[in-house]
PDB file of C-alpha atoms in Angstrom:
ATOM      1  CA  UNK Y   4       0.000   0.000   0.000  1.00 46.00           C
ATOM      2  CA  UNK Y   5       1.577   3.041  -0.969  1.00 48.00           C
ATOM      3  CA  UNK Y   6       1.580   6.011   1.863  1.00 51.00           C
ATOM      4  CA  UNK Y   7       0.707   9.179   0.760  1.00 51.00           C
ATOM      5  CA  UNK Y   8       3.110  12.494   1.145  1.00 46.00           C
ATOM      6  CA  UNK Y   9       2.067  15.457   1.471  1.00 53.00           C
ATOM      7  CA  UNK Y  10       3.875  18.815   2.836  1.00 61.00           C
ATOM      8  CA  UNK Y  11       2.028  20.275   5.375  1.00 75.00           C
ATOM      9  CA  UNK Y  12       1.980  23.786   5.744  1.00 91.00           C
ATOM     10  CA  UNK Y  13       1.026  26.296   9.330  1.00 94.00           C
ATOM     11  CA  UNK Y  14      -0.347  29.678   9.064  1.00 95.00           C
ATOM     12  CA  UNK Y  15      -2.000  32.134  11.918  1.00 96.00           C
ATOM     13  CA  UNK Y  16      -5.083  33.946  11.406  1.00 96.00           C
ATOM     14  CA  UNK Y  17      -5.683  36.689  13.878  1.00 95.00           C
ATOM     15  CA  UNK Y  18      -9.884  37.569  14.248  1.00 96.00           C
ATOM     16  CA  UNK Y  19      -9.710  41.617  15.562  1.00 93.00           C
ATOM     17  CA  UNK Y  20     -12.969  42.528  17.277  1.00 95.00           C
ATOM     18  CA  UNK Y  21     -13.480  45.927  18.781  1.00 94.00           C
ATOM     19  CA  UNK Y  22     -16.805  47.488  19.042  1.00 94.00           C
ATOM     20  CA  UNK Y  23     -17.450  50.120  16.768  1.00 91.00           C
ATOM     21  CA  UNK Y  24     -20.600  52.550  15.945  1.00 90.00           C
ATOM     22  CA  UNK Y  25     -22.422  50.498  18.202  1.00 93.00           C
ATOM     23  CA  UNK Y  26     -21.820  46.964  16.469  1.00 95.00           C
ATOM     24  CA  UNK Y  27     -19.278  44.170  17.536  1.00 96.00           C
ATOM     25  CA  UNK Y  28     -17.186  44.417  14.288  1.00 96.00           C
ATOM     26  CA  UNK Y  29     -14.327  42.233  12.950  1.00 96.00           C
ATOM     27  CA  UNK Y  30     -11.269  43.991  10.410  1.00 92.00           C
ATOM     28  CA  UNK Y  31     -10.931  41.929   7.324  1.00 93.00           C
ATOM     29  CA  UNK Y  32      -8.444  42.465   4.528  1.00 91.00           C
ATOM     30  CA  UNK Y  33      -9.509  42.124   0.451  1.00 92.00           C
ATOM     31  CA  UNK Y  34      -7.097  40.198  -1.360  1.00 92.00           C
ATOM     32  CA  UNK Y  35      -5.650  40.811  -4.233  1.00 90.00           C
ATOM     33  CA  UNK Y  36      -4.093  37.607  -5.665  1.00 89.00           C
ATOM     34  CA  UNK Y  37      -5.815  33.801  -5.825  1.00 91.00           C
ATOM     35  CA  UNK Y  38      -6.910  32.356  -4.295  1.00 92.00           C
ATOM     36  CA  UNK Y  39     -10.023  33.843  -3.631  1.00 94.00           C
ATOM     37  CA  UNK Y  40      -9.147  36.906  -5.541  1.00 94.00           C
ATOM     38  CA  UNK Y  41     -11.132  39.999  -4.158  1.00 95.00           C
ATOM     39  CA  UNK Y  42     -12.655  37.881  -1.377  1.00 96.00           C
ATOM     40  CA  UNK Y  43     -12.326  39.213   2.214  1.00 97.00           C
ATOM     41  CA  UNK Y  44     -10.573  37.362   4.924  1.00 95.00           C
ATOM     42  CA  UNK Y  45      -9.144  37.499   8.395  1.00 95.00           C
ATOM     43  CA  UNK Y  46      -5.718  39.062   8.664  1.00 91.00           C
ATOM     44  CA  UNK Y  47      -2.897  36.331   8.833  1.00 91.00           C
ATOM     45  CA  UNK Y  48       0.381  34.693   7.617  1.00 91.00           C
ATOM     46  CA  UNK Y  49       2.341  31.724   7.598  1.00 92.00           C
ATOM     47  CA  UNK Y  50       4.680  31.793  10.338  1.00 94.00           C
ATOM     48  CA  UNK Y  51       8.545  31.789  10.603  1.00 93.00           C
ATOM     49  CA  UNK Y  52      10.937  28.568  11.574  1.00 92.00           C
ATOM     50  CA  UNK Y  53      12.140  30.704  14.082  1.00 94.00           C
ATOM     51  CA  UNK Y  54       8.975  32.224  16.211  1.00 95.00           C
ATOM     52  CA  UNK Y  55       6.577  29.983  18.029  1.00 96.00           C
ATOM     53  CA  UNK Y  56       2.739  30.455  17.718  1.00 96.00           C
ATOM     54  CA  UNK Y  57       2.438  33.293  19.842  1.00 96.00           C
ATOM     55  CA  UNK Y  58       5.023  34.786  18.484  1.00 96.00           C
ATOM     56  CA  UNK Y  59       3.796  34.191  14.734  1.00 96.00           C
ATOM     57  CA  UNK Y  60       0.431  35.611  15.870  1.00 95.00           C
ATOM     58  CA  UNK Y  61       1.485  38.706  18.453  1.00 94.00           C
ATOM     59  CA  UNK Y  62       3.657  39.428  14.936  1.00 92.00           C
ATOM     60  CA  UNK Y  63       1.296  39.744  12.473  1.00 88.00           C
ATOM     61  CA  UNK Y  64      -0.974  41.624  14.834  1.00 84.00           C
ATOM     62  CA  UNK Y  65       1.204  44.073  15.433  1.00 85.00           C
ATOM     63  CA  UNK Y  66       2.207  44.140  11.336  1.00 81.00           C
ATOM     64  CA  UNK Y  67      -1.801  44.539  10.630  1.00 73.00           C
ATOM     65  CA  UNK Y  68      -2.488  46.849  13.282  1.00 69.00           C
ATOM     66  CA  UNK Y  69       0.589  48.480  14.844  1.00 73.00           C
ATOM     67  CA  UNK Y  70       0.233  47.547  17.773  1.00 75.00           C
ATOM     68  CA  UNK Y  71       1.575  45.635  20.654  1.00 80.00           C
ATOM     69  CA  UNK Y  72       0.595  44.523  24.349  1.00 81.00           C
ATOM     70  CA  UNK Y  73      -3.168  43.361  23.014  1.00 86.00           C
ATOM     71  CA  UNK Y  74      -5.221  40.910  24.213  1.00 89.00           C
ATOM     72  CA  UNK Y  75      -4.770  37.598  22.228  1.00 93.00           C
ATOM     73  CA  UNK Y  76      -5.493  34.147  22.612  1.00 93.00           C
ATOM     74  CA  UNK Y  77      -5.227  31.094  20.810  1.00 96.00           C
ATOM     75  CA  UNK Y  78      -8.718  29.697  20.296  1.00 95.00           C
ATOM     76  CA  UNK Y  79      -9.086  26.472  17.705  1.00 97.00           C
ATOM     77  CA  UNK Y  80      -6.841  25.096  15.026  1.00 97.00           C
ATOM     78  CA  UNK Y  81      -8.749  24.366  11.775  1.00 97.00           C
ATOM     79  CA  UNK Y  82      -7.290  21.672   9.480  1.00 94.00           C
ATOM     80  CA  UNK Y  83      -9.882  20.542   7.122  1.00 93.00           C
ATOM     81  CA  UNK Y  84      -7.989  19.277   4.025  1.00 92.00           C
ATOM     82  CA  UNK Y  85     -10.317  21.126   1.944  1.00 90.00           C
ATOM     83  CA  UNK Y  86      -9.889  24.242   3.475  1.00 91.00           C
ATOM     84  CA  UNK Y  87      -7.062  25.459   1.225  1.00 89.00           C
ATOM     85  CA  UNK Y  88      -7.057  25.261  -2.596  1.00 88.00           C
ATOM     86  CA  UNK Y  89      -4.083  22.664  -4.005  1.00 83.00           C
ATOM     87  CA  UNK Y  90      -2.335  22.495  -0.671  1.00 88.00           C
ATOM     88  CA  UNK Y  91      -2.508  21.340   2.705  1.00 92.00           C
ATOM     89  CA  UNK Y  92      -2.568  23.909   5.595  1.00 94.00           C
ATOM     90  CA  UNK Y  93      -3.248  24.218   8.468  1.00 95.00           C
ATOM     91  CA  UNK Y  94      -4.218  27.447  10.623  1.00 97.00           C
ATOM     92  CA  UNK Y  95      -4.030  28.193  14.498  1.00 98.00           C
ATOM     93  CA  UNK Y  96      -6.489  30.828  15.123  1.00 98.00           C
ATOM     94  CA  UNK Y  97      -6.280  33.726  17.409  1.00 97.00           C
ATOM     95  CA  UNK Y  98      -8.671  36.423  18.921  1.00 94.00           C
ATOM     96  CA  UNK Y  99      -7.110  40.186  19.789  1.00 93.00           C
ATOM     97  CA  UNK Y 100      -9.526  42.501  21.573  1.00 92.00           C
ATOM     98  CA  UNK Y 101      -8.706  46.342  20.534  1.00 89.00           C
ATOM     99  CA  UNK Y 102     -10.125  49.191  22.164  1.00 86.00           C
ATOM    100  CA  UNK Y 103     -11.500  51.641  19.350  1.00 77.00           C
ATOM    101  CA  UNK Y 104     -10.092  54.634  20.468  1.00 71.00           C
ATOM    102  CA  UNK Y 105      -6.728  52.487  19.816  1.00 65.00           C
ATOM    103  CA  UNK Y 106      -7.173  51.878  16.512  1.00 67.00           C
ATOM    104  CA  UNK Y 107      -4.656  52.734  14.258  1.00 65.00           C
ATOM    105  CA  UNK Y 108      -4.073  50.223  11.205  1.00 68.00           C
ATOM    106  CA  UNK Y 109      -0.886  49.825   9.144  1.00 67.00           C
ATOM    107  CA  UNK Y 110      -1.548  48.019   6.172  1.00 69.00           C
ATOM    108  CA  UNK Y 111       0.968  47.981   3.096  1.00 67.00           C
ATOM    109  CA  UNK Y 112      -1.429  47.399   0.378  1.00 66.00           C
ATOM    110  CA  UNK Y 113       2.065  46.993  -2.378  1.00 65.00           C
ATOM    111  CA  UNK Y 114       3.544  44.453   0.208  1.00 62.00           C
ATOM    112  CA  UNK Y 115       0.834  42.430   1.795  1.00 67.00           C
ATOM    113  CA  UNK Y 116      -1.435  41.258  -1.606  1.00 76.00           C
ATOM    114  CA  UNK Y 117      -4.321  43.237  -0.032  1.00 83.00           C
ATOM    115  CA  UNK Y 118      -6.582  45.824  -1.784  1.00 87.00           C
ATOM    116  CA  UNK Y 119      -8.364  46.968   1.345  1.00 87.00           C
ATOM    117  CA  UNK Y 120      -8.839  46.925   4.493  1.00 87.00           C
ATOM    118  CA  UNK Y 121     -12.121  47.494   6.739  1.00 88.00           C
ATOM    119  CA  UNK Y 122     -14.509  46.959   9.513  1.00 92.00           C
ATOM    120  CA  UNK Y 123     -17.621  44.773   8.960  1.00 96.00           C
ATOM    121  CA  UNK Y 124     -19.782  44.210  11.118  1.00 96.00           C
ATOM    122  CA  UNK Y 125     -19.990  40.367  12.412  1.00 96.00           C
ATOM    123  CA  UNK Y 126     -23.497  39.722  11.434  1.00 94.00           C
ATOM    124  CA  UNK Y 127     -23.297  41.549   8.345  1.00 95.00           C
ATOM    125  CA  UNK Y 128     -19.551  39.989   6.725  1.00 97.00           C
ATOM    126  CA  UNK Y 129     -19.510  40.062   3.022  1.00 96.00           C
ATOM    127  CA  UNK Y 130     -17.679  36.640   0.983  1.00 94.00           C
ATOM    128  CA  UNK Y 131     -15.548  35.708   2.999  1.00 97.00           C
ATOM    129  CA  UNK Y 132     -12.263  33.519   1.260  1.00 96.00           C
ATOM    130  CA  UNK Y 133     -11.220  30.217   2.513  1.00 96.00           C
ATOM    131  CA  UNK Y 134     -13.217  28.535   5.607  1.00 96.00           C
ATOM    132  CA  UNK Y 135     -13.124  31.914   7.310  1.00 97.00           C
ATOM    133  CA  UNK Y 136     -17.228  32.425   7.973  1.00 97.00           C
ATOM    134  CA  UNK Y 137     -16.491  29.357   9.958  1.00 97.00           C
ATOM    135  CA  UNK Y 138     -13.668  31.291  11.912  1.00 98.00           C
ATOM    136  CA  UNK Y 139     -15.074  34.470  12.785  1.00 98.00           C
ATOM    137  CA  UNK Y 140     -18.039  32.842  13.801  1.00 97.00           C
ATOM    138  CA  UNK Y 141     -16.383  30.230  16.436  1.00 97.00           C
ATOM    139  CA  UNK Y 142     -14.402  33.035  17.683  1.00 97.00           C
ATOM    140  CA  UNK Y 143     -17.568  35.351  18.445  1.00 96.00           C
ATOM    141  CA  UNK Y 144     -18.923  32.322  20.049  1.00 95.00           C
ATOM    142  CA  UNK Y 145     -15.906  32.093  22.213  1.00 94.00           C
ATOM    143  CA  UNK Y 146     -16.020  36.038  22.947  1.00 94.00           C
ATOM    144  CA  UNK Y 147     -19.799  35.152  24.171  1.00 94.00           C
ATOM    145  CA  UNK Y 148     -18.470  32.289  26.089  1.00 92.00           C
ATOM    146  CA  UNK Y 149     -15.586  34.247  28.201  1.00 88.00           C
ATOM    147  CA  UNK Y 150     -18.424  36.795  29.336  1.00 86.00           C
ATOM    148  CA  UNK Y 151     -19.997  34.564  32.079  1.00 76.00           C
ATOM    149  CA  UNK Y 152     -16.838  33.505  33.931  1.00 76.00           C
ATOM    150  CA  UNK Y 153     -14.356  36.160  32.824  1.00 77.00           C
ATOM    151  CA  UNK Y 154     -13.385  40.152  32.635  1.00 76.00           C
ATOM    152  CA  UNK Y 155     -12.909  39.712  29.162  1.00 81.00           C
ATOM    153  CA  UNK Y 156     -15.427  42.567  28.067  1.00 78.00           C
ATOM    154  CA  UNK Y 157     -12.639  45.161  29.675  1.00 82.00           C
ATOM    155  CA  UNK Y 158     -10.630  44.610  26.840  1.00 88.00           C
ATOM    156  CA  UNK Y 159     -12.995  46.252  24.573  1.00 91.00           C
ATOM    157  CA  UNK Y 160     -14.091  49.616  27.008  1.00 90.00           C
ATOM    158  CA  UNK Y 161     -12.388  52.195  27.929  1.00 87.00           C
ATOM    159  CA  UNK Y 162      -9.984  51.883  31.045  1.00 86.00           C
ATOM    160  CA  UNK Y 163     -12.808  54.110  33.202  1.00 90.00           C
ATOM    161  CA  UNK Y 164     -16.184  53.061  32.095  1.00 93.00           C
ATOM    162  CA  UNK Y 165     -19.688  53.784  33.134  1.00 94.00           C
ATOM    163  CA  UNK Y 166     -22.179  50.618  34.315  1.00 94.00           C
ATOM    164  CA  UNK Y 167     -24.197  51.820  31.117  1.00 94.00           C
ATOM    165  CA  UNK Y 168     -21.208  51.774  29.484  1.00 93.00           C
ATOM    166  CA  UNK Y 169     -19.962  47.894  30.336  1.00 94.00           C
ATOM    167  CA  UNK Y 170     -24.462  46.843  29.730  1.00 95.00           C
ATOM    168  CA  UNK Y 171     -23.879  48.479  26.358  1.00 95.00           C
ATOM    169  CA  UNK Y 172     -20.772  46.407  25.568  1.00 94.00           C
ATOM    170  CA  UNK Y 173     -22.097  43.119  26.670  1.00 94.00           C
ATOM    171  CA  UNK Y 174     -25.390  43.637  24.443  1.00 96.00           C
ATOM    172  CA  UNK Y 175     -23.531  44.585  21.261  1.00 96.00           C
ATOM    173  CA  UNK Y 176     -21.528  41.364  22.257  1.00 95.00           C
ATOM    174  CA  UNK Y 177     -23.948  38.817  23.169  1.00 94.00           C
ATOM    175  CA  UNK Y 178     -27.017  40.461  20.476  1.00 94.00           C
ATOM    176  CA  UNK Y 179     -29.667  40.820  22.781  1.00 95.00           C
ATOM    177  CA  UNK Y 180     -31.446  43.187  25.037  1.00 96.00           C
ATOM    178  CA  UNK Y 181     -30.615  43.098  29.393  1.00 96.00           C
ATOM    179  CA  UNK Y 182     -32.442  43.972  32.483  1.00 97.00           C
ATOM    180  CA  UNK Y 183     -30.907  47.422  33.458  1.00 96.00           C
ATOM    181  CA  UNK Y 184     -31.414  46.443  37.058  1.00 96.00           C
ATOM    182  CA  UNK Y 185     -30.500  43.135  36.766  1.00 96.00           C
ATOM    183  CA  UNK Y 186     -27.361  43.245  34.753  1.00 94.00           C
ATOM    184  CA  UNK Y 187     -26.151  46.146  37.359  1.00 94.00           C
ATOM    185  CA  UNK Y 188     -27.126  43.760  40.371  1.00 94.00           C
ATOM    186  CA  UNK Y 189     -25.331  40.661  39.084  1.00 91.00           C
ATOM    187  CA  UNK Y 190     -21.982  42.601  37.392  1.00 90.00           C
ATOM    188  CA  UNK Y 191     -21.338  44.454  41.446  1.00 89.00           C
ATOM    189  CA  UNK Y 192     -22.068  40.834  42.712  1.00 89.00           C
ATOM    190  CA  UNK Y 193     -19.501  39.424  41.286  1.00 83.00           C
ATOM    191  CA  UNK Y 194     -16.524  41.379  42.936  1.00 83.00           C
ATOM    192  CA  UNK Y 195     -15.040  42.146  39.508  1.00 86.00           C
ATOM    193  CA  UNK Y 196     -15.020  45.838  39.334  1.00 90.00           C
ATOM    194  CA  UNK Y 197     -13.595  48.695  41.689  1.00 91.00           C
ATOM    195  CA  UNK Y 198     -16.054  51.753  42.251  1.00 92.00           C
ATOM    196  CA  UNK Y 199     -13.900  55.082  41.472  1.00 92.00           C
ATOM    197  CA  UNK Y 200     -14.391  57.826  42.904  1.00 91.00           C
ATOM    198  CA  UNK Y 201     -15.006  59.844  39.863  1.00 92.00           C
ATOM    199  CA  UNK Y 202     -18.099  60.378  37.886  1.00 91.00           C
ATOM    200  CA  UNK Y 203     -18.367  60.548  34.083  1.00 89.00           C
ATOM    201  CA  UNK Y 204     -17.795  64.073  32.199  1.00 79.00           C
ATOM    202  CA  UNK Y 205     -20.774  64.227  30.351  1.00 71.00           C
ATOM    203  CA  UNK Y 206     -23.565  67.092  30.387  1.00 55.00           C
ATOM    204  CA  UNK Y 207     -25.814  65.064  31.923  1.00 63.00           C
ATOM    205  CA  UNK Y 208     -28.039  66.573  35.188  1.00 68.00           C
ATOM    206  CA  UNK Y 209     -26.602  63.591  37.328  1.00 79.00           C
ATOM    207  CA  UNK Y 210     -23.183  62.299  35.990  1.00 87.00           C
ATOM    208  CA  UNK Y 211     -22.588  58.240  36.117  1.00 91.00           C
ATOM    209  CA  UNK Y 212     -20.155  56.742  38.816  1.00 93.00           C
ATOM    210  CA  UNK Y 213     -17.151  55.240  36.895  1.00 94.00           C
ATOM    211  CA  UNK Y 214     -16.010  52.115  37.523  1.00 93.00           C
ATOM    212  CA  UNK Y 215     -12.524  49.985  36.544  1.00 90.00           C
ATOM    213  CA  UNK Y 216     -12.095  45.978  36.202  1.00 86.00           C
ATOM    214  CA  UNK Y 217      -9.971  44.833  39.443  1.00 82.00           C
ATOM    215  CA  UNK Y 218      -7.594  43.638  37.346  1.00 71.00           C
ATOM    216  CA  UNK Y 219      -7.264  47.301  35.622  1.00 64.00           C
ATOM    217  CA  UNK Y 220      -7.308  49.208  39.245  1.00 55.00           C
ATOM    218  CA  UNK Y 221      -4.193  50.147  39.758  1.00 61.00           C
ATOM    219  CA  UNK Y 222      -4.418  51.990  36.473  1.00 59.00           C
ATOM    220  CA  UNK Y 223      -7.169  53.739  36.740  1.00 66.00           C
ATOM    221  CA  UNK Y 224      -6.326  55.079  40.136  1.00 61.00           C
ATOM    222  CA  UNK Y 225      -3.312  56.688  38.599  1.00 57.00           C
TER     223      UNK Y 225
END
């Protein structure tokens, strides 16, 4: 019986979420070249012999999006061996959590094969290249996920946000509608956040407490 030989080859793809106009909202690149000419897809690359995952993936964020010290994390590998035209490869996929005030991209279009770049909103993508639909969509299930047992949302507010503020995020996030009351009551249950004492700088007769994530405190106190 003959064994078959194939070369197998690793990319990372890095899913960028930040909330944006109001909508959870993923940055996608258009490529230029085939496969899947003029199709959108998540921003990635195949990584070096030198650099580890991590590495490969904290590398191409910072290529796509200049910048460093992000949240990331590794999420699912995909390895379907029809998920790449005429070759075998596999991709480790990442989520990176970006603040939108932070955003500042730094695409090459002449270098990296890409003829734009641009938010779309996750439940709104256009054709996406590759198995890629399948991507985004585990990692916004993972996003949802992290919210019940993590301070994951932090990632995407400001460092000083109000308790509309954090409901807001967590209903763009999970697509639905809370329980003003409710949400507040369980979120100061949970011995996540630190109360500040500042207030919120808006025009509004009775300004909004602000509040931190515990593990942000020492931060926002400064």
């Amino acid at each position: 019986m003959q064994r078959e030989t194939k070369t197998h080859e690793i990319t990372v793809d890095v899913v960028i979420f930040t909330i944006k106009k109001g909508k959870l909202q993923v940055l996608l690149v258009q490529r230029s070249k085939e496969p899947f000419i003029n199709k959108w897809a998540i921003p990635g690359g195949f990584i070096r012999l030198s650099e580890n995952l991590d590495e490969a993936a904290k590398r191409l964020l910072y290529e796509k999006s200049n910048l460093k010290d992000v949240y990331l994390e590794q999420i699912y590998t995909f390895g379907d061996p029809l998920r790449y035209p005429n070759s075998r490869v596999i991709t480790v996929a990442y989520f990176a959590l970006i603040r939108s005030e932070n955003l500042v991209l730094k695409f090459d279009k002449s270098t990296d094969n890409i003829k734009d770049v641009s938010w779309h909103s996750v439940y709104d993508l256009p054709s996406l290249a590759f198995d890629h639909q399948t991507i985004i969509e585990y990692a916004a299930q993972k996003l949802r996920a992290d919210l019940d047992h993590s301070s994951t949302a932090f990632q995407l507010l400001p460092q000083k946000f109000t308790l509309t503020e954090l409901q807001n995020a967590y209903e763009i996030i999970l697509n639905t509608t809370m329980d003003k009351r409710n949400f507040r009551k369980k979120m100061l249950s949970l011995d996540i956040l630190t109360e500040l004492d500042e207030y919120s700088k808006t025009q509004s007769k009775r300004p909004a407490r602000l509040y931190c994530f515990n593990e942000q405190s020492s931060i926002c106190k400064s």
